[in-house]
Amino acid sequence: MELLQTNTLQSAREKLLDYLMGKHDKKTVKLMDAEGQVLAEDIRSLSPIPSFRRSTVDGYAVLSRDTQGVSESIPAFLENVEEIRIGHEATSVLKSGQCAYVPTGGMLPEGADAVVMVEYCEPFSLESIAVYDSVSVGRNVVNIGEDVESNGVILKKGTTLHPQAIGALASAGISRVSIYTSLKLTIISTGDELVSLDKVPELGQVRDINTYALESLAKKNGFDVVSTYVLKDEEELLKSAVLDSMQISDIVVISGGSSQGKQDLTARVIDALSEPGVFIHGISIKPGKPTILGYDKQSSTALIGLPGHPVAAMIIFELIVIWVKNKLIGKNDETYIYAKLKTNVGSAPGKTTCQMVRLSDFEGEYFAEPIFGKSGIMSTLTAANGYTLIDMNKEGLHKGEIVKVFLI
């Protein structure tokens, strides 16, 4: 039997990325319709944020030098010349010996360079206060442009627009943003052994897991799942589904039928329906060695064959499909942490090994406990909350070693 000619994980990623380069389109949407989307361009501020000096506390704007040497037993007495209202411009120009009341977020008057919290002040007469705290220049003050300079970048291209990012854009008066459109994805699960969720599997049968798991993973990562199929291992059925999917999808994912057994049809069907067809069949990774990558120039569709085992299918989808999609849009918020390994872990010689782990923390330090299981056992994934990649040139990892853990 002909053996698979394997590529490294990074080589496979980069080859697929080359075929799909420029695939993402852009569109402009209202800010409140952009939640969870990815910015297609840098967003710059038209003016400094904030555009005026403002107080971070309720208190009295002062000249800091007037408070030097002040304490609870030696107060300073200052003339209160203005009560500034939130949302209104400060009109006074403070001189030495003067102060002005300012609320949180209120504008500082000209001449003031610090704010004393109201808790450290008390009225002394109708027009003056006693100050019991010494403040330095800039204390309790946000300066002009301290958050974002004029024409400064508020958010970079590739940023996912979570609520905090939406708020930052709103503060700059940004009402519309350019985002990447979602890649359209079709999922085809194959196998004579598959039955629907509402049926009781007979001996030799299993419920269809991959359609649901992959669709959920795809949607979580911003794909537009346009169609799904569950098919028997019949070549004509698979050809028909792939042909139809190529007309409406940017990526077609086929789970099952990717190795070289008698019923493994995926590579043959991809080659028959596309040009250049299969460009990779086999990746030096565990799990997921029989992964197939193909491409059709006419429809500009990537055709990807995943292993049928659910754990392997989801890992390869994460490591290749999601990785390539994020690179296409310049997404720059990859989530990982460093953790100390709790036990020794072996790895497959000559293969990148994806080791699932369960993260925990103790007294501020993260620990990674390896989760062991075969590629068809879903509890391997449900027990894990991250994974680490073991280099193909390493012979495993040792207890206590610091590893990079990607969160899932």
Coordinates of C-alpha atoms in Angstrom, one line a residue:
M1 CA 0.0 0.0 0.0
E2 CA 1.3 3.5 -0.8
L3 CA 2.3 5.4 2.3
L4 CA 1.2 9.0 3.0
Q5 CA 3.8 11.6 2.1
T6 CA 3.5 13.8 5.1
N7 CA 4.1 17.6 5.4
T8 CA 4.9 19.5 8.6
L9 CA 2.0 21.3 10.3
Q10 CA 3.5 24.7 9.5
S11 CA 4.1 23.8 5.9
A12 CA 0.5 22.6 5.5
R13 CA -0.8 25.8 7.1
E14 CA 1.3 28.0 4.9
K15 CA 0.4 26.2 1.7
L16 CA -3.4 26.4 2.4
L17 CA -2.9 30.1 3.4
D18 CA -1.3 30.8 0.0
Y19 CA -4.3 29.4 -1.9
L20 CA -6.8 31.4 0.2
M21 CA -4.9 34.6 0.4
G22 CA -7.2 37.6 -0.3
K23 CA -10.3 35.4 0.2
H24 CA -11.9 37.6 2.8
D25 CA -14.2 40.4 1.7
K26 CA -15.0 43.5 3.7
K27 CA -18.1 45.4 4.5
T28 CA -19.1 48.5 6.5
V29 CA -21.6 48.1 9.3
K30 CA -23.1 50.1 12.1
L31 CA -21.0 50.0 15.3
M32 CA -23.7 48.1 17.2
D33 CA -23.9 45.4 14.5
A34 CA -20.2 44.7 14.8
E35 CA -20.1 42.8 18.0
G36 CA -17.9 39.7 17.7
Q37 CA -16.7 40.7 14.2
V38 CA -13.1 41.4 13.2
L39 CA -11.8 44.9 12.1
A40 CA -10.7 45.1 8.5
E41 CA -8.7 48.3 9.0
D42 CA -7.0 50.3 11.8
I43 CA -9.4 52.8 13.5
R44 CA -7.9 56.2 14.2
S45 CA -9.1 58.9 16.5
L46 CA -10.1 62.2 14.8
S47 CA -9.3 64.1 18.0
P48 CA -7.4 63.4 21.2
I49 CA -9.2 61.3 23.9
P50 CA -10.0 62.9 26.2
S51 CA -10.1 66.3 24.5
F52 CA -9.9 68.2 27.8
R53 CA -8.2 67.7 31.1
R54 CA -10.6 66.0 33.5
S55 CA -10.8 64.8 37.0
T56 CA -10.8 61.1 38.0
V57 CA -12.5 61.9 41.4
D58 CA -14.9 64.2 43.1
G59 CA -12.8 66.9 44.7
Y60 CA -11.1 70.3 44.3
A61 CA -8.9 71.3 41.5
V62 CA -5.8 73.0 42.9
L63 CA -2.3 74.2 42.1
S64 CA -0.3 71.3 43.6
R65 CA 2.3 73.7 45.0
D66 CA -0.3 75.2 47.3
T67 CA -0.6 71.8 49.1
Q68 CA 3.0 71.0 49.7
G69 CA 3.6 70.3 53.4
V70 CA -0.1 69.9 54.1
S71 CA -1.3 67.3 56.5
E72 CA -4.3 66.5 58.8
S73 CA -2.8 68.7 61.4
I74 CA -1.5 71.4 59.1
P75 CA -4.2 72.2 56.5
A76 CA -4.1 74.7 53.6
F77 CA -6.9 77.2 53.3
L78 CA -7.9 77.9 49.7
E79 CA -10.5 80.2 48.1
N80 CA -13.2 78.3 46.2
V81 CA -13.8 80.3 43.1
E82 CA -16.0 78.0 41.0
E83 CA -18.2 74.9 41.2
I84 CA -17.7 73.1 37.9
R85 CA -20.7 71.1 36.6
I86 CA -20.2 67.8 34.8
G87 CA -20.6 68.3 31.0
H88 CA -19.9 72.1 31.2
E89 CA -16.7 74.0 30.5
A90 CA -14.7 75.4 33.3
T91 CA -14.5 79.2 33.1
S92 CA -12.1 80.2 35.9
V93 CA -8.3 80.6 35.7
L94 CA -6.9 79.4 39.0
K95 CA -4.2 81.4 40.8
S96 CA -2.2 80.5 43.8
G97 CA -4.4 80.2 46.9
Q98 CA -7.5 79.3 44.8
C99 CA -9.4 76.1 44.1
A100 CA -12.5 75.0 42.2
Y101 CA -14.9 72.1 42.9
V102 CA -14.9 69.5 40.1
P103 CA -16.9 66.3 39.9
T104 CA -15.6 62.9 38.5
G105 CA -15.2 63.4 34.8
G106 CA -15.5 67.2 35.1
M107 CA -13.2 69.6 33.2
L108 CA -10.2 71.1 35.1
P109 CA -10.0 74.9 35.1
E110 CA -6.9 76.5 33.5
G111 CA -4.1 76.8 36.0
A112 CA -5.0 73.7 38.0
D113 CA -2.6 70.8 37.8
A114 CA -4.0 68.3 40.4
V115 CA -7.2 67.4 42.3
V116 CA -7.6 66.8 46.0
M117 CA -10.3 64.2 46.8
V118 CA -13.3 65.7 48.5
E119 CA -12.8 63.3 51.4
Y120 CA -9.6 65.3 52.3
C121 CA -11.4 68.7 52.2
E122 CA -14.0 70.5 54.3
P123 CA -15.7 73.9 54.2
F124 CA -13.9 76.6 56.2
S125 CA -16.1 79.6 55.3
L126 CA -18.7 80.4 52.7
E127 CA -16.0 81.0 50.1
S128 CA -13.1 78.9 51.3
I129 CA -12.1 75.3 52.1
A130 CA -9.5 73.6 54.3
V131 CA -7.3 71.0 52.5
Y132 CA -5.8 68.1 54.5
D133 CA -3.8 66.3 51.8
S134 CA -0.7 67.1 49.8
V135 CA -0.9 66.2 46.1
S136 CA 1.7 66.2 43.4
V137 CA 1.4 67.4 39.8
G138 CA -1.1 65.3 37.8
R139 CA -2.6 63.6 40.8
N140 CA -6.2 62.5 40.0
V141 CA -6.0 64.1 36.5
V142 CA -6.4 62.6 33.0
N143 CA -4.5 64.8 30.6
I144 CA -5.5 65.7 27.0
G145 CA -4.8 62.7 24.7
E146 CA -3.7 60.5 27.6
D147 CA -6.0 57.7 26.4
V148 CA -5.5 58.2 22.6
E149 CA -3.6 60.9 20.8
S150 CA -5.1 62.8 17.9
N151 CA -4.9 60.5 14.8
G152 CA -3.7 57.8 17.1
V153 CA -4.8 54.2 16.6
I154 CA -7.7 53.3 18.8
L155 CA -7.9 49.7 17.6
K156 CA -5.8 47.8 15.1
K157 CA -6.9 45.8 12.1
G158 CA -7.6 42.2 13.2
T159 CA -9.0 43.1 16.5
T160 CA -12.2 41.3 17.6
L161 CA -14.9 43.7 18.5
H162 CA -15.9 42.7 22.1
P163 CA -18.0 45.1 24.3
Q164 CA -14.8 46.8 25.6
A165 CA -13.7 47.6 22.0
I166 CA -17.2 48.8 21.1
G167 CA -17.1 51.2 24.0
A168 CA -13.6 52.5 23.0
L169 CA -14.9 53.3 19.5
A170 CA -18.0 54.9 20.8
S171 CA -15.8 57.2 23.0
A172 CA -14.2 58.4 19.8
G173 CA -17.5 59.1 18.0
I174 CA -17.0 56.1 15.6
S175 CA -20.5 55.0 14.4
R176 CA -19.5 52.7 11.5
V177 CA -16.7 50.3 11.0
S178 CA -15.2 48.1 8.3
I179 CA -15.2 44.4 9.2
Y180 CA -14.3 41.2 7.4
T181 CA -17.2 39.1 6.1
S182 CA -17.4 35.6 7.4
L183 CA -15.9 32.8 5.4
K184 CA -18.7 30.5 4.1
L185 CA -18.2 26.9 5.3
T186 CA -19.9 23.6 4.4
I187 CA -19.5 20.5 6.7
I188 CA -19.9 17.0 5.2
S189 CA -19.7 14.1 7.6
T190 CA -19.3 10.6 5.9
G191 CA -19.6 7.1 7.2
D192 CA -21.8 4.0 6.8
E193 CA -21.8 3.8 10.6
L194 CA -23.3 7.2 11.3
V195 CA -26.9 7.6 12.5
S196 CA -28.8 10.7 13.5
L197 CA -29.1 11.9 17.1
D198 CA -32.8 10.8 17.4
K199 CA -31.9 7.1 16.6
V200 CA -30.6 4.4 18.8
P201 CA -27.4 3.1 17.3
E202 CA -27.3 -0.6 16.5
L203 CA -24.1 -2.6 17.1
G204 CA -21.4 -1.2 14.8
Q205 CA -23.2 2.2 14.5
V206 CA -22.4 5.5 16.2
R207 CA -24.3 8.8 16.4
D208 CA -23.1 11.6 14.2
I209 CA -20.8 13.7 16.4
N210 CA -18.7 15.6 13.9
T211 CA -21.4 17.6 12.2
Y212 CA -22.5 19.1 15.5
A213 CA -19.1 19.5 17.1
L214 CA -17.5 21.1 14.0
E215 CA -20.5 23.4 13.3
S216 CA -20.3 24.7 16.9
L217 CA -16.6 25.2 16.7
A218 CA -16.9 26.9 13.3
K219 CA -19.6 29.3 14.5
K220 CA -17.7 30.1 17.7
N221 CA -14.8 31.2 15.5
G222 CA -16.7 33.4 13.1
F223 CA -17.5 31.1 10.2
D224 CA -20.8 31.2 8.3
V225 CA -21.9 27.6 8.1
V226 CA -24.1 27.6 5.0
S227 CA -24.8 23.8 4.7
T228 CA -24.2 20.4 6.4
Y229 CA -24.5 16.9 5.1
V230 CA -24.4 13.4 6.6
L231 CA -23.6 10.8 3.9
K232 CA -23.0 7.1 3.5
D233 CA -19.7 6.0 2.1
E234 CA -20.8 6.2 -1.5
E235 CA -18.7 8.0 -4.1
E236 CA -21.5 9.5 -6.2
L237 CA -23.3 10.9 -3.1
L238 CA -20.0 12.5 -1.9
K239 CA -19.3 13.9 -5.4
S240 CA -22.8 15.5 -5.6
A241 CA -22.5 17.1 -2.2
V242 CA -19.0 18.4 -2.8
L243 CA -20.0 19.9 -6.2
D244 CA -23.0 21.6 -4.7
S245 CA -21.0 22.9 -1.8
M246 CA -18.2 24.3 -4.0
Q247 CA -20.8 26.7 -5.5
I248 CA -21.7 28.3 -2.2
S249 CA -18.7 27.8 0.1
D250 CA -15.2 29.2 0.6
I251 CA -14.2 26.1 2.4
V252 CA -15.7 22.6 2.3
V253 CA -14.8 20.3 5.2
I254 CA -15.2 16.6 4.8
S255 CA -14.9 14.5 8.0
G256 CA -14.2 10.8 7.5
G257 CA -12.7 9.0 4.5
S258 CA -9.3 10.7 4.7
S259 CA -7.0 7.8 5.3
Q260 CA -6.2 5.1 2.7
G261 CA -8.6 2.3 3.5
K262 CA -11.0 0.8 1.0
Q263 CA -13.9 3.1 1.8
D264 CA -11.8 6.3 2.1
L265 CA -13.1 8.3 -0.8
T266 CA -12.3 11.9 0.1
A267 CA -9.0 12.3 -1.8
R268 CA -10.3 10.6 -4.9
V269 CA -13.4 12.8 -5.0
I270 CA -11.5 16.0 -4.4
D271 CA -9.0 15.1 -7.2
A272 CA -11.9 14.3 -9.6
L273 CA -13.8 17.5 -9.0
S274 CA -11.1 20.2 -8.6
E275 CA -8.0 21.6 -10.1
P276 CA -5.2 21.5 -8.9
G277 CA -7.0 19.1 -6.5
V278 CA -5.2 17.5 -3.5
F279 CA -1.9 19.2 -2.7
I280 CA -1.4 17.6 0.7
H281 CA -2.4 14.1 1.9
G282 CA -0.7 13.5 5.2
I283 CA 0.6 15.8 7.9
S284 CA 3.2 14.9 10.5
I285 CA 0.9 15.5 13.4
K286 CA -0.7 13.4 16.1
P287 CA -3.6 13.1 16.0
G288 CA -4.6 13.9 12.4
K289 CA -1.9 12.4 10.2
P290 CA -4.3 11.5 7.3
T291 CA -5.5 15.1 6.8
I292 CA -6.2 16.1 3.2
L293 CA -5.8 19.7 1.8
G294 CA -7.1 20.5 -1.7
Y295 CA -8.1 23.5 -3.7
D296 CA -10.3 24.3 -6.8
K297 CA -9.2 27.4 -8.7
Q298 CA -12.5 27.7 -10.7
S299 CA -14.7 28.1 -7.6
S300 CA -11.9 29.4 -5.4
T301 CA -12.8 26.8 -2.8
A302 CA -10.6 25.0 -0.3
L303 CA -11.4 21.3 0.1
I304 CA -10.3 19.8 3.4
G305 CA -10.5 16.2 4.5
L306 CA -10.5 15.7 8.3
P307 CA -10.1 12.4 10.1
G308 CA -13.4 10.7 11.1
H309 CA -12.5 10.4 14.8
P310 CA -14.1 13.4 16.6
V311 CA -11.1 14.5 18.7
A312 CA -8.7 14.4 15.7
A313 CA -11.3 16.2 13.5
M314 CA -11.7 19.0 16.0
I315 CA -8.0 19.4 16.7
I316 CA -7.1 19.6 12.9
F317 CA -10.0 22.1 12.4
E318 CA -8.5 24.2 15.2
L319 CA -4.9 23.9 14.2
I320 CA -5.3 24.4 10.4
V321 CA -8.7 25.8 9.4
I322 CA -9.1 28.3 12.2
W323 CA -5.4 29.2 12.1
V324 CA -5.6 30.0 8.4
K325 CA -8.8 32.0 8.8
N326 CA -7.2 34.1 11.6
K327 CA -4.1 34.7 9.5
L328 CA -6.2 35.9 6.5
I329 CA -7.8 38.6 8.6
G330 CA -4.7 39.6 10.6
K331 CA -6.4 38.6 13.8
N332 CA -4.0 39.4 16.6
D333 CA -5.6 38.3 19.8
E334 CA -4.5 34.6 20.0
T335 CA -5.2 33.4 23.5
Y336 CA -2.5 31.5 25.4
I337 CA -0.8 31.3 28.7
Y338 CA 2.3 29.7 30.1
A339 CA 1.9 26.9 32.6
K340 CA 4.0 24.3 34.5
L341 CA 3.5 20.7 33.4
K342 CA 2.2 18.4 36.2
T343 CA 3.5 15.1 34.7
N344 CA 5.8 13.7 32.0
V345 CA 4.3 13.5 28.5
G346 CA 5.6 11.3 25.7
S347 CA 5.3 12.3 22.0
A348 CA 5.4 10.6 18.6
P349 CA 8.9 10.8 17.0
G350 CA 8.9 12.9 13.9
K351 CA 5.4 14.3 14.5
T352 CA 4.1 17.4 16.1
T353 CA 2.0 16.2 19.0
C354 CA -1.1 18.1 20.1
Q355 CA -1.5 17.3 23.8
M356 CA -4.8 18.2 25.5
V357 CA -4.4 19.6 29.0
R358 CA -6.5 20.8 31.9
L359 CA -5.4 24.1 33.4
S360 CA -5.5 25.0 37.0
D361 CA -4.0 27.7 39.1
F362 CA -2.5 27.6 42.6
E363 CA -1.3 30.7 44.5
G364 CA -1.0 32.6 41.2
E365 CA 0.8 29.9 39.2
Y366 CA -0.7 28.0 36.3
F367 CA -0.4 24.2 36.0
A368 CA -1.2 22.0 33.0
E369 CA -2.3 18.5 33.6
P370 CA -2.1 16.3 30.5
I371 CA -5.4 14.6 29.4
F372 CA -4.7 11.3 27.8
G373 CA -7.1 9.5 25.5
K374 CA -7.6 8.1 22.0
S375 CA -8.6 10.2 19.1
G376 CA -12.2 8.8 19.1
I377 CA -12.9 9.5 22.7
M378 CA -14.8 12.8 23.3
S379 CA -14.0 12.8 27.0
T380 CA -10.5 13.8 26.0
L381 CA -11.9 17.1 24.8
T382 CA -14.6 17.7 27.4
A383 CA -12.0 17.2 30.2
A384 CA -9.6 19.7 28.7
N385 CA -9.6 23.5 28.5
G386 CA -6.4 23.9 26.5
Y387 CA -3.7 22.2 24.5
T388 CA 0.0 22.5 24.0
L389 CA 2.0 21.5 20.9
I390 CA 5.1 19.3 21.3
D391 CA 7.7 19.9 18.7
M392 CA 8.3 17.0 16.3
N393 CA 12.0 17.0 17.2
K394 CA 11.4 16.6 20.9
E395 CA 11.0 13.3 22.7
G396 CA 8.2 14.4 25.0
L397 CA 8.1 16.9 27.8
H398 CA 9.2 16.6 31.4
K399 CA 7.2 17.3 34.6
G400 CA 7.8 20.9 35.8
E401 CA 8.6 22.1 32.3
I402 CA 7.0 25.4 31.3
V403 CA 4.7 25.0 28.3
K404 CA 2.7 27.3 26.1
V405 CA -1.0 26.4 26.4
F406 CA -3.6 27.6 23.9
L407 CA -7.0 28.0 25.4
I408 CA -10.1 26.3 23.9

